[in-house]
Short mmCIF file of C-alpha atoms in Angstrom, two decimals:
data_model
loop_
_atom_site.label_atom_id
_atom_site.label_comp_id
_atom_site.label_asym_id
_atom_site.label_seq_id
_atom_site.Cartn_x
_atom_site.Cartn_y
_atom_site.Cartn_z
CA MET A 610 129.09 53.59 83.00
CA THR A 611 129.55 50.27 81.14
CA ASP A 612 130.14 49.01 77.63
CA GLU A 613 126.64 47.55 77.60
CA PRO A 614 125.23 47.63 74.08
CA ALA A 615 122.17 49.79 73.54
CA ASN A 616 120.15 46.71 72.64
CA GLY A 617 121.06 45.04 75.92
CA THR A 618 123.12 42.17 74.48
CA ALA A 619 126.70 41.06 75.21
CA ARG A 620 128.46 43.11 77.84
CA GLY A 621 132.12 44.04 77.78
CA THR A 622 132.79 43.42 74.08
CA LEU A 623 133.80 46.97 73.18
CA THR A 624 137.54 47.63 72.82
CA ARG A 625 139.63 50.58 71.73
CA GLU A 626 140.66 48.72 68.58
CA LYS A 627 137.06 47.85 67.72
CA VAL A 628 136.02 51.48 68.06
CA LEU A 629 138.90 52.69 65.90
CA HIS A 630 138.31 50.18 63.12
CA ALA A 631 134.61 51.02 63.08
CA ALA A 632 135.36 54.76 62.90
CA VAL A 633 137.84 54.28 60.05
CA GLY A 634 135.38 52.07 58.17
CA MET A 635 132.60 54.63 58.54
CA ALA A 636 134.85 57.47 57.38
CA ASP A 637 135.91 55.43 54.34
CA ALA A 638 132.30 54.58 53.45
CA ALA A 639 131.20 58.19 53.86
CA GLY A 640 133.77 59.40 51.35
CA GLY A 641 135.72 61.43 53.87
CA GLU A 642 133.31 62.50 56.60
CA VAL A 643 134.59 61.49 60.03
CA PRO A 644 131.66 59.99 61.98
CA SER A 645 130.10 61.73 64.95
CA THR A 646 130.24 60.08 68.35
CA ARG A 647 126.51 59.41 68.17
CA LYS A 648 126.66 57.70 64.78
CA LEU A 649 129.71 55.70 65.79
CA ALA A 650 127.95 54.48 68.91
CA GLU A 651 124.93 53.49 66.83
CA ARG A 652 127.13 51.51 64.46
CA LEU A 653 128.72 49.67 67.39
CA GLY A 654 125.37 49.10 69.08
CA VAL A 655 126.33 50.84 72.32
CA ARG A 656 125.29 53.95 74.18
CA ALA A 657 127.34 57.01 73.21
CA MET A 658 128.75 57.38 76.71
CA ALA A 659 130.34 53.92 76.43
CA LEU A 660 132.84 55.31 73.92
CA TYR A 661 134.29 57.59 76.59
CA HIS A 662 135.71 54.56 78.37
CA HIS A 663 138.17 54.34 75.49
CA PHE A 664 138.44 57.92 74.16
CA LYS A 665 138.18 61.02 76.29
CA ASN A 666 137.14 63.23 73.38
CA LYS A 667 136.87 63.47 69.59
CA ASP A 668 140.50 64.57 69.21
CA GLU A 669 141.72 61.40 70.90
CA LEU A 670 139.58 59.35 68.53
CA LEU A 671 141.02 61.19 65.53
CA ASP A 672 144.55 60.62 66.84
CA GLY A 673 143.86 56.89 66.92
CA MET A 674 142.27 56.84 63.45
CA VAL A 675 145.27 58.60 61.93
CA ASP A 676 147.61 56.23 63.72
CA LEU A 677 145.80 53.26 62.13
CA VAL A 678 146.42 54.73 58.68
CA PHE A 679 150.12 55.30 59.41
CA ALA A 680 150.33 51.69 60.57
CA GLU A 681 149.30 50.53 57.07
CA VAL A 682 152.24 52.22 55.35
CA GLU A 683 155.31 50.15 54.50
CA LEU A 684 158.43 51.52 56.13
CA PRO A 685 162.01 51.46 54.82
CA ALA A 686 163.78 48.35 56.02
CA LYS A 687 166.90 48.69 58.14
CA GLY A 688 169.87 48.97 55.78
CA GLU A 689 167.71 49.50 52.70
CA PRO A 690 169.14 52.08 50.26
CA TRP A 691 167.39 55.40 50.75
CA ARG A 692 166.04 55.70 47.22
CA GLU A 693 164.35 52.30 47.26
CA GLY A 694 163.03 52.92 50.77
CA MET A 695 161.56 56.32 49.88
CA ARG A 696 159.99 55.00 46.67
CA ARG A 697 158.33 52.06 48.42
CA ARG A 698 157.17 54.19 51.31
CA ALA A 699 155.72 56.84 48.96
CA GLY A 700 153.82 54.26 46.93
CA SER A 701 152.46 52.61 50.06
CA MET A 702 151.42 55.97 51.53
CA ARG A 703 149.59 56.87 48.32
CA ALA A 704 147.76 53.54 48.41
CA ALA A 705 146.78 54.06 52.06
CA LEU A 706 145.43 57.52 51.32
CA GLY A 707 143.51 56.08 48.38
CA ARG A 708 141.80 53.71 50.79
CA HIS A 709 141.27 56.43 53.40
CA PRO A 710 140.92 59.79 51.58
CA TRP A 711 139.63 61.51 54.72
CA ALA A 712 143.04 61.04 56.36
CA VAL A 713 145.06 63.30 54.09
CA GLY A 714 143.85 66.45 55.84
CA LEU A 715 144.60 65.00 59.28
CA MET A 716 147.96 63.30 58.86
CA ASP A 717 150.05 66.24 60.04
CA SER A 718 147.46 67.97 62.19
CA ARG A 719 147.55 65.81 65.30
CA LEU A 720 149.12 67.17 68.50
CA ASN A 721 149.35 63.73 70.11
CA ALA A 722 150.90 61.36 67.61
CA GLY A 723 150.38 57.65 68.20
CA PRO A 724 153.06 54.94 68.25
CA ALA A 725 152.64 53.94 64.61
CA THR A 726 152.93 57.59 63.54
CA LEU A 727 156.11 58.10 65.56
CA ARG A 728 157.60 54.81 64.36
CA HIS A 729 156.82 55.81 60.77
CA HIS A 730 158.58 59.15 60.91
CA ASP A 731 161.54 57.76 62.82
CA ALA A 732 162.07 54.99 60.26
CA VAL A 733 161.92 57.40 57.32
CA LEU A 734 164.36 59.79 58.96
CA GLY A 735 166.63 56.91 59.91
CA CYS A 736 166.78 55.63 56.34
CA LEU A 737 167.82 59.03 55.02
CA ARG A 738 170.31 59.71 57.78
CA ALA A 739 171.92 56.28 57.38
CA ASP A 740 172.58 57.01 53.70
CA GLY A 741 174.33 60.35 54.17
CA PHE A 742 171.58 62.97 54.44
CA THR A 743 172.21 65.62 57.04
CA VAL A 744 169.56 66.35 59.66
CA ALA A 745 168.41 69.38 57.67
CA GLY A 746 168.55 67.46 54.39
CA ALA A 747 166.39 64.68 55.81
CA ALA A 748 163.88 67.24 57.06
CA HIS A 749 163.76 68.99 53.67
CA SER A 750 163.34 65.66 51.91
CA ILE A 751 160.45 64.43 54.04
CA SER A 752 158.65 67.74 53.64
CA LEU A 753 159.03 67.57 49.87
CA LEU A 754 158.02 63.91 49.60
CA ASP A 755 154.98 64.30 51.82
CA SER A 756 153.84 67.40 49.93
CA TYR A 757 154.02 65.44 46.69
CA VAL A 758 152.35 62.26 47.95
CA TYR A 759 149.57 64.06 49.81
CA GLY A 760 148.98 66.45 46.93
CA PHE A 761 148.85 63.67 44.35
CA ALA A 762 146.43 61.71 46.53
CA ILE A 763 144.12 64.72 46.81
CA GLN A 764 144.25 65.40 43.08
CA GLU A 765 143.76 61.74 42.17
CA ALA A 766 140.72 61.44 44.44
CA ALA A 767 139.17 64.54 42.87
CA LEU A 768 139.55 63.47 39.23
CA PRO A 769 136.29 63.12 37.27
CA PHE A 770 137.58 59.87 35.77
CA ASP A 771 139.37 56.70 36.81
CA SER A 772 143.06 57.54 37.13
CA ALA A 773 143.94 54.07 35.86
CA GLY A 774 142.48 54.99 32.47
CA GLY A 775 139.32 53.97 30.68
CA ASP A 776 136.27 55.32 28.90
CA ASP A 777 135.75 58.27 31.26
CA MET A 778 139.21 59.58 30.49
CA GLN A 779 138.62 59.13 26.75
CA ALA A 780 135.33 61.02 26.91
CA LEU A 781 136.84 63.88 28.91
CA THR A 782 139.79 64.21 26.52
CA GLU A 783 137.53 64.24 23.48
CA GLY A 784 135.37 66.92 25.10
CA MET A 785 138.43 69.03 25.84
CA MET A 786 139.70 68.62 22.28
CA ALA A 787 136.44 69.93 20.85
CA GLN A 788 136.89 73.18 22.76
CA ALA A 789 140.67 73.42 22.53
CA ALA A 790 141.33 72.73 18.87
CA ASP A 791 141.01 76.35 17.73
CA HIS A 792 141.72 78.41 20.83
CA PHE A 793 143.95 76.42 23.20
CA PRO A 794 146.70 74.82 21.15
CA HIS A 795 148.77 73.53 24.06
CA LEU A 796 145.80 71.75 25.62
CA PHE A 797 145.01 70.25 22.23
CA GLU A 798 148.61 69.12 21.85
CA ILE A 799 148.79 67.39 25.23
CA ALA A 800 145.48 65.65 24.58
CA VAL A 801 146.50 64.32 21.17
CA ASP A 802 150.18 63.59 21.82
CA HIS A 803 149.96 62.40 25.41
CA ALA A 804 146.62 61.72 27.09
CA MET A 805 145.05 59.96 24.11
CA LYS A 806 147.97 57.65 23.45
CA PRO A 807 147.14 53.93 23.84
CA GLY A 808 147.66 52.73 27.41
CA TYR A 809 147.82 56.20 28.97
CA ALA A 810 146.73 56.35 32.60
CA TYR A 811 146.99 59.39 34.85
CA ALA A 812 148.04 57.10 37.70
CA ASP A 813 151.35 56.49 35.91
CA GLU A 814 152.28 60.13 36.45
CA PHE A 815 152.91 59.36 40.13
CA ALA A 816 156.02 57.26 39.56
CA ILE A 817 157.39 59.73 37.01
CA GLY A 818 157.00 62.68 39.35
CA LEU A 819 158.42 60.70 42.25
CA ASP A 820 161.54 59.87 40.24
CA LEU A 821 162.02 63.57 39.48
CA ILE A 822 161.93 64.33 43.20
CA LEU A 823 164.29 61.48 44.08
CA ASP A 824 166.70 62.67 41.37
CA GLY A 825 166.63 66.14 42.91
CA MET A 826 167.28 64.72 46.36
CA GLU A 827 170.25 62.76 45.05
CA HIS A 828 171.60 65.88 43.36
CA ARG A 829 171.27 68.03 46.48
CA ARG A 830 172.41 65.43 49.00
CA PRO A 831 176.11 66.48 48.96
CA ASP A 832 175.12 70.10 49.70
CA TRP A 833 172.70 69.29 52.50
#
Protein backbone atom coordinates (compact mmCIF):
# COMPACT_ATOMS: atom_id res chain seq x y z
CA MET A 1 0.00 0.00 0.00
CA THR A 2 1.44 3.41 -1.01
CA ASP A 3 0.43 7.04 -1.06
CA GLU A 4 0.35 6.92 -4.85
CA PRO A 5 -2.29 9.31 -6.17
CA ALA A 6 -5.17 7.74 -8.06
CA ASN A 7 -4.12 9.60 -11.19
CA GLY A 8 -0.63 8.13 -11.00
CA THR A 9 1.25 11.39 -10.36
CA ALA A 10 3.66 12.37 -7.55
CA ARG A 11 4.31 9.63 -5.04
CA GLY A 12 4.77 10.15 -1.34
CA THR A 13 3.20 13.61 -1.06
CA LEU A 14 0.40 12.67 1.33
CA THR A 15 0.90 13.60 4.99
CA ARG A 16 -1.24 13.42 8.09
CA GLU A 17 -1.46 17.22 8.20
CA LYS A 18 -2.50 17.41 4.55
CA VAL A 19 -5.27 14.89 5.11
CA LEU A 20 -6.54 16.72 8.19
CA HIS A 21 -6.58 20.14 6.55
CA ALA A 22 -8.40 18.73 3.54
CA ALA A 23 -11.00 17.04 5.78
CA VAL A 24 -11.58 20.23 7.77
CA GLY A 25 -11.89 22.27 4.58
CA MET A 26 -14.43 19.84 3.13
CA ALA A 27 -16.48 19.83 6.34
CA ASP A 28 -16.48 23.64 6.38
CA ALA A 29 -17.56 23.84 2.74
CA ALA A 30 -20.30 21.27 3.25
CA GLY A 31 -21.87 23.29 6.04
CA GLY A 32 -21.21 20.70 8.71
CA GLU A 33 -21.11 17.30 7.02
CA VAL A 34 -17.89 15.47 7.83
CA PRO A 35 -16.56 13.94 4.58
CA SER A 36 -16.53 10.22 3.95
CA THR A 37 -13.22 8.45 3.46
CA ARG A 38 -14.04 7.96 -0.22
CA LYS A 39 -14.80 11.63 -0.86
CA LEU A 40 -11.75 12.72 1.10
CA ALA A 41 -9.54 10.43 -0.95
CA GLU A 42 -11.05 11.81 -4.15
CA ARG A 43 -10.33 15.36 -3.03
CA LEU A 44 -6.70 14.45 -2.28
CA GLY A 45 -6.34 12.53 -5.53
CA VAL A 46 -5.35 9.26 -3.87
CA ARG A 47 -6.82 5.81 -3.48
CA ALA A 48 -8.98 5.47 -0.36
CA MET A 49 -6.68 2.86 1.14
CA ALA A 50 -3.82 5.39 1.14
CA LEU A 51 -5.54 7.30 3.95
CA TYR A 52 -5.12 4.32 6.27
CA HIS A 53 -1.39 4.92 6.33
CA HIS A 54 -2.18 8.00 8.41
CA PHE A 55 -5.50 7.18 10.13
CA LYS A 56 -6.56 3.74 11.23
CA ASN A 57 -10.26 4.57 11.14
CA LYS A 58 -12.82 7.39 10.92
CA ASP A 59 -12.68 8.06 14.67
CA GLU A 60 -8.97 8.76 14.49
CA LEU A 61 -9.59 11.20 11.64
CA LEU A 62 -12.28 12.97 13.66
CA ASP A 63 -9.94 13.18 16.65
CA GLY A 64 -7.40 14.95 14.48
CA MET A 65 -9.96 17.32 12.94
CA VAL A 66 -11.21 18.37 16.36
CA ASP A 67 -7.64 18.86 17.54
CA LEU A 68 -7.02 21.26 14.63
CA VAL A 69 -9.98 23.37 15.74
CA PHE A 70 -8.76 23.47 19.35
CA ALA A 71 -5.36 24.56 18.05
CA GLU A 72 -6.97 27.70 16.56
CA VAL A 73 -8.29 28.94 19.91
CA GLU A 74 -6.32 31.56 21.82
CA LEU A 75 -5.32 30.35 25.26
CA PRO A 76 -4.93 32.38 28.46
CA ALA A 77 -1.36 33.58 28.79
CA LYS A 78 0.67 32.55 31.81
CA GLY A 79 -0.01 35.07 34.58
CA GLU A 80 -2.95 36.65 32.77
CA PRO A 81 -5.85 37.58 35.10
CA TRP A 82 -8.53 34.92 34.90
CA ARG A 83 -11.32 37.21 33.73
CA GLU A 84 -9.36 38.57 30.78
CA GLY A 85 -8.11 35.09 29.91
CA MET A 86 -11.60 33.55 29.97
CA ARG A 87 -13.08 36.40 27.93
CA ARG A 88 -10.41 36.17 25.23
CA ARG A 89 -10.59 32.40 25.13
CA ALA A 90 -14.41 32.45 24.86
CA GLY A 91 -14.37 34.95 22.02
CA SER A 92 -11.71 32.99 20.16
CA MET A 93 -13.60 29.72 20.64
CA ARG A 94 -16.79 31.30 19.30
CA ALA A 95 -14.89 32.55 16.25
CA ALA A 96 -13.38 29.10 15.64
CA LEU A 97 -16.78 27.45 15.84
CA GLY A 98 -18.13 30.06 13.44
CA ARG A 99 -15.49 28.97 10.95
CA HIS A 100 -16.07 25.27 11.66
CA PRO A 101 -19.73 24.81 12.70
CA TRP A 102 -19.50 21.03 12.31
CA ALA A 103 -17.06 20.89 15.25
CA VAL A 104 -19.44 22.00 17.98
CA GLY A 105 -21.06 18.58 18.23
CA LEU A 106 -17.69 16.83 18.37
CA MET A 107 -15.62 18.98 20.71
CA ASP A 108 -16.38 17.01 23.86
CA SER A 109 -17.17 13.66 22.27
CA ARG A 110 -13.69 12.38 21.52
CA LEU A 111 -12.24 9.52 23.57
CA ASN A 112 -8.69 10.16 22.38
CA ALA A 113 -7.97 13.86 22.75
CA GLY A 114 -5.08 15.26 20.74
CA PRO A 115 -2.21 17.41 22.05
CA ALA A 116 -3.82 20.74 21.18
CA THR A 117 -7.03 19.69 22.94
CA LEU A 118 -5.17 18.65 26.08
CA ARG A 119 -3.01 21.79 26.04
CA HIS A 120 -6.16 23.90 25.67
CA HIS A 121 -7.95 22.44 28.67
CA ASP A 122 -4.83 22.46 30.82
CA ALA A 123 -4.19 26.14 30.09
CA VAL A 124 -7.78 27.14 30.90
CA LEU A 125 -7.74 25.18 34.15
CA GLY A 126 -4.34 26.60 35.03
CA CYS A 127 -5.52 30.18 34.56
CA LEU A 128 -8.46 29.66 36.89
CA ARG A 129 -6.49 27.76 39.50
CA ALA A 130 -3.71 30.38 39.53
CA ASP A 131 -6.26 33.08 40.36
CA GLY A 132 -7.85 31.36 43.34
CA PHE A 133 -10.47 28.99 41.95
CA THR A 134 -10.63 25.65 43.67
CA VAL A 135 -10.43 22.46 41.62
CA ALA A 136 -14.21 22.09 41.81
CA GLY A 137 -14.75 25.78 41.06
CA ALA A 138 -12.55 25.58 37.97
CA ALA A 139 -14.47 22.53 36.78
CA HIS A 140 -17.83 24.24 37.33
CA SER A 141 -16.61 27.34 35.53
CA ILE A 142 -15.35 25.54 32.44
CA SER A 143 -18.59 23.58 32.17
CA LEU A 144 -20.62 26.78 32.36
CA LEU A 145 -18.44 28.71 29.92
CA ASP A 146 -18.36 25.92 27.36
CA SER A 147 -22.13 25.44 27.58
CA TYR A 148 -22.60 29.12 26.86
CA VAL A 149 -20.06 29.41 24.05
CA TYR A 150 -21.14 26.20 22.30
CA GLY A 151 -24.81 27.05 22.71
CA PHE A 152 -24.38 30.57 21.38
CA ALA A 153 -22.41 29.26 18.40
CA ILE A 154 -25.18 26.78 17.56
CA GLN A 155 -27.89 29.42 17.89
CA GLU A 156 -25.93 32.00 15.90
CA ALA A 157 -25.31 29.54 13.06
CA ALA A 158 -29.02 28.69 12.92
CA LEU A 159 -30.32 32.28 12.73
CA PRO A 160 -32.29 33.16 9.59
CA PHE A 161 -30.42 36.46 9.38
CA ASP A 162 -26.90 37.83 9.70
CA SER A 163 -26.14 38.10 13.42
CA ALA A 164 -24.09 41.24 12.74
CA GLY A 165 -27.28 43.04 11.73
CA GLY A 166 -28.64 44.18 8.39
CA ASP A 167 -31.68 44.05 6.15
CA ASP A 168 -32.57 40.43 6.95
CA MET A 169 -32.88 41.25 10.63
CA GLN A 170 -35.00 44.31 9.84
CA ALA A 171 -37.34 42.29 7.63
CA LEU A 172 -37.72 39.55 10.24
CA THR A 173 -38.47 42.06 13.00
CA GLU A 174 -41.05 43.86 10.91
CA GLY A 175 -42.72 40.54 10.09
CA MET A 176 -42.83 39.62 13.77
CA MET A 177 -44.28 43.01 14.68
CA ALA A 178 -47.14 42.57 12.23
CA GLN A 179 -48.21 39.40 14.04
CA ALA A 180 -47.31 40.46 17.56
CA ALA A 181 -48.81 43.93 17.80
CA ASP A 182 -52.24 42.79 18.99
CA HIS A 183 -51.63 39.39 20.57
CA PHE A 184 -48.04 39.17 21.81
CA PRO A 185 -47.23 42.42 23.60
CA HIS A 186 -43.86 41.35 25.00
CA LEU A 187 -42.57 40.29 21.60
CA PHE A 188 -43.79 43.58 20.18
CA GLU A 189 -42.04 45.46 22.97
CA ILE A 190 -38.67 43.76 22.49
CA ALA A 191 -38.86 44.33 18.74
CA VAL A 192 -39.62 48.05 19.05
CA ASP A 193 -37.52 48.91 22.09
CA HIS A 194 -34.55 46.64 21.48
CA ALA A 195 -34.11 44.78 18.19
CA MET A 196 -35.14 47.69 15.96
CA LYS A 197 -32.91 50.24 17.64
CA PRO A 198 -30.23 51.73 15.34
CA GLY A 199 -27.04 49.68 15.39
CA TYR A 200 -28.57 46.60 17.01
CA ALA A 201 -26.83 43.34 16.16
CA TYR A 202 -27.60 39.96 17.71
CA ALA A 203 -23.87 39.22 17.77
CA ASP A 204 -23.45 41.86 20.48
CA GLU A 205 -25.48 39.70 22.86
CA PHE A 206 -22.49 37.36 23.18
CA ALA A 207 -20.30 39.78 25.12
CA ILE A 208 -23.21 40.84 27.34
CA GLY A 209 -24.07 37.26 28.27
CA LEU A 210 -20.41 36.41 28.79
CA ASP A 211 -20.02 39.29 31.24
CA LEU A 212 -23.03 38.02 33.20
CA ILE A 213 -21.36 34.62 33.51
CA LEU A 214 -18.00 36.10 34.49
CA ASP A 215 -19.72 38.26 37.12
CA GLY A 216 -21.34 35.12 38.53
CA MET A 217 -18.01 33.32 38.60
CA GLU A 218 -16.43 36.22 40.46
CA HIS A 219 -19.29 36.24 42.95
CA ARG A 220 -19.07 32.49 43.62
CA ARG A 221 -15.29 32.20 43.62
CA PRO A 222 -14.89 32.65 47.41
CA ASP A 223 -17.41 29.84 48.04
CA TRP A 224 -15.89 27.40 45.55
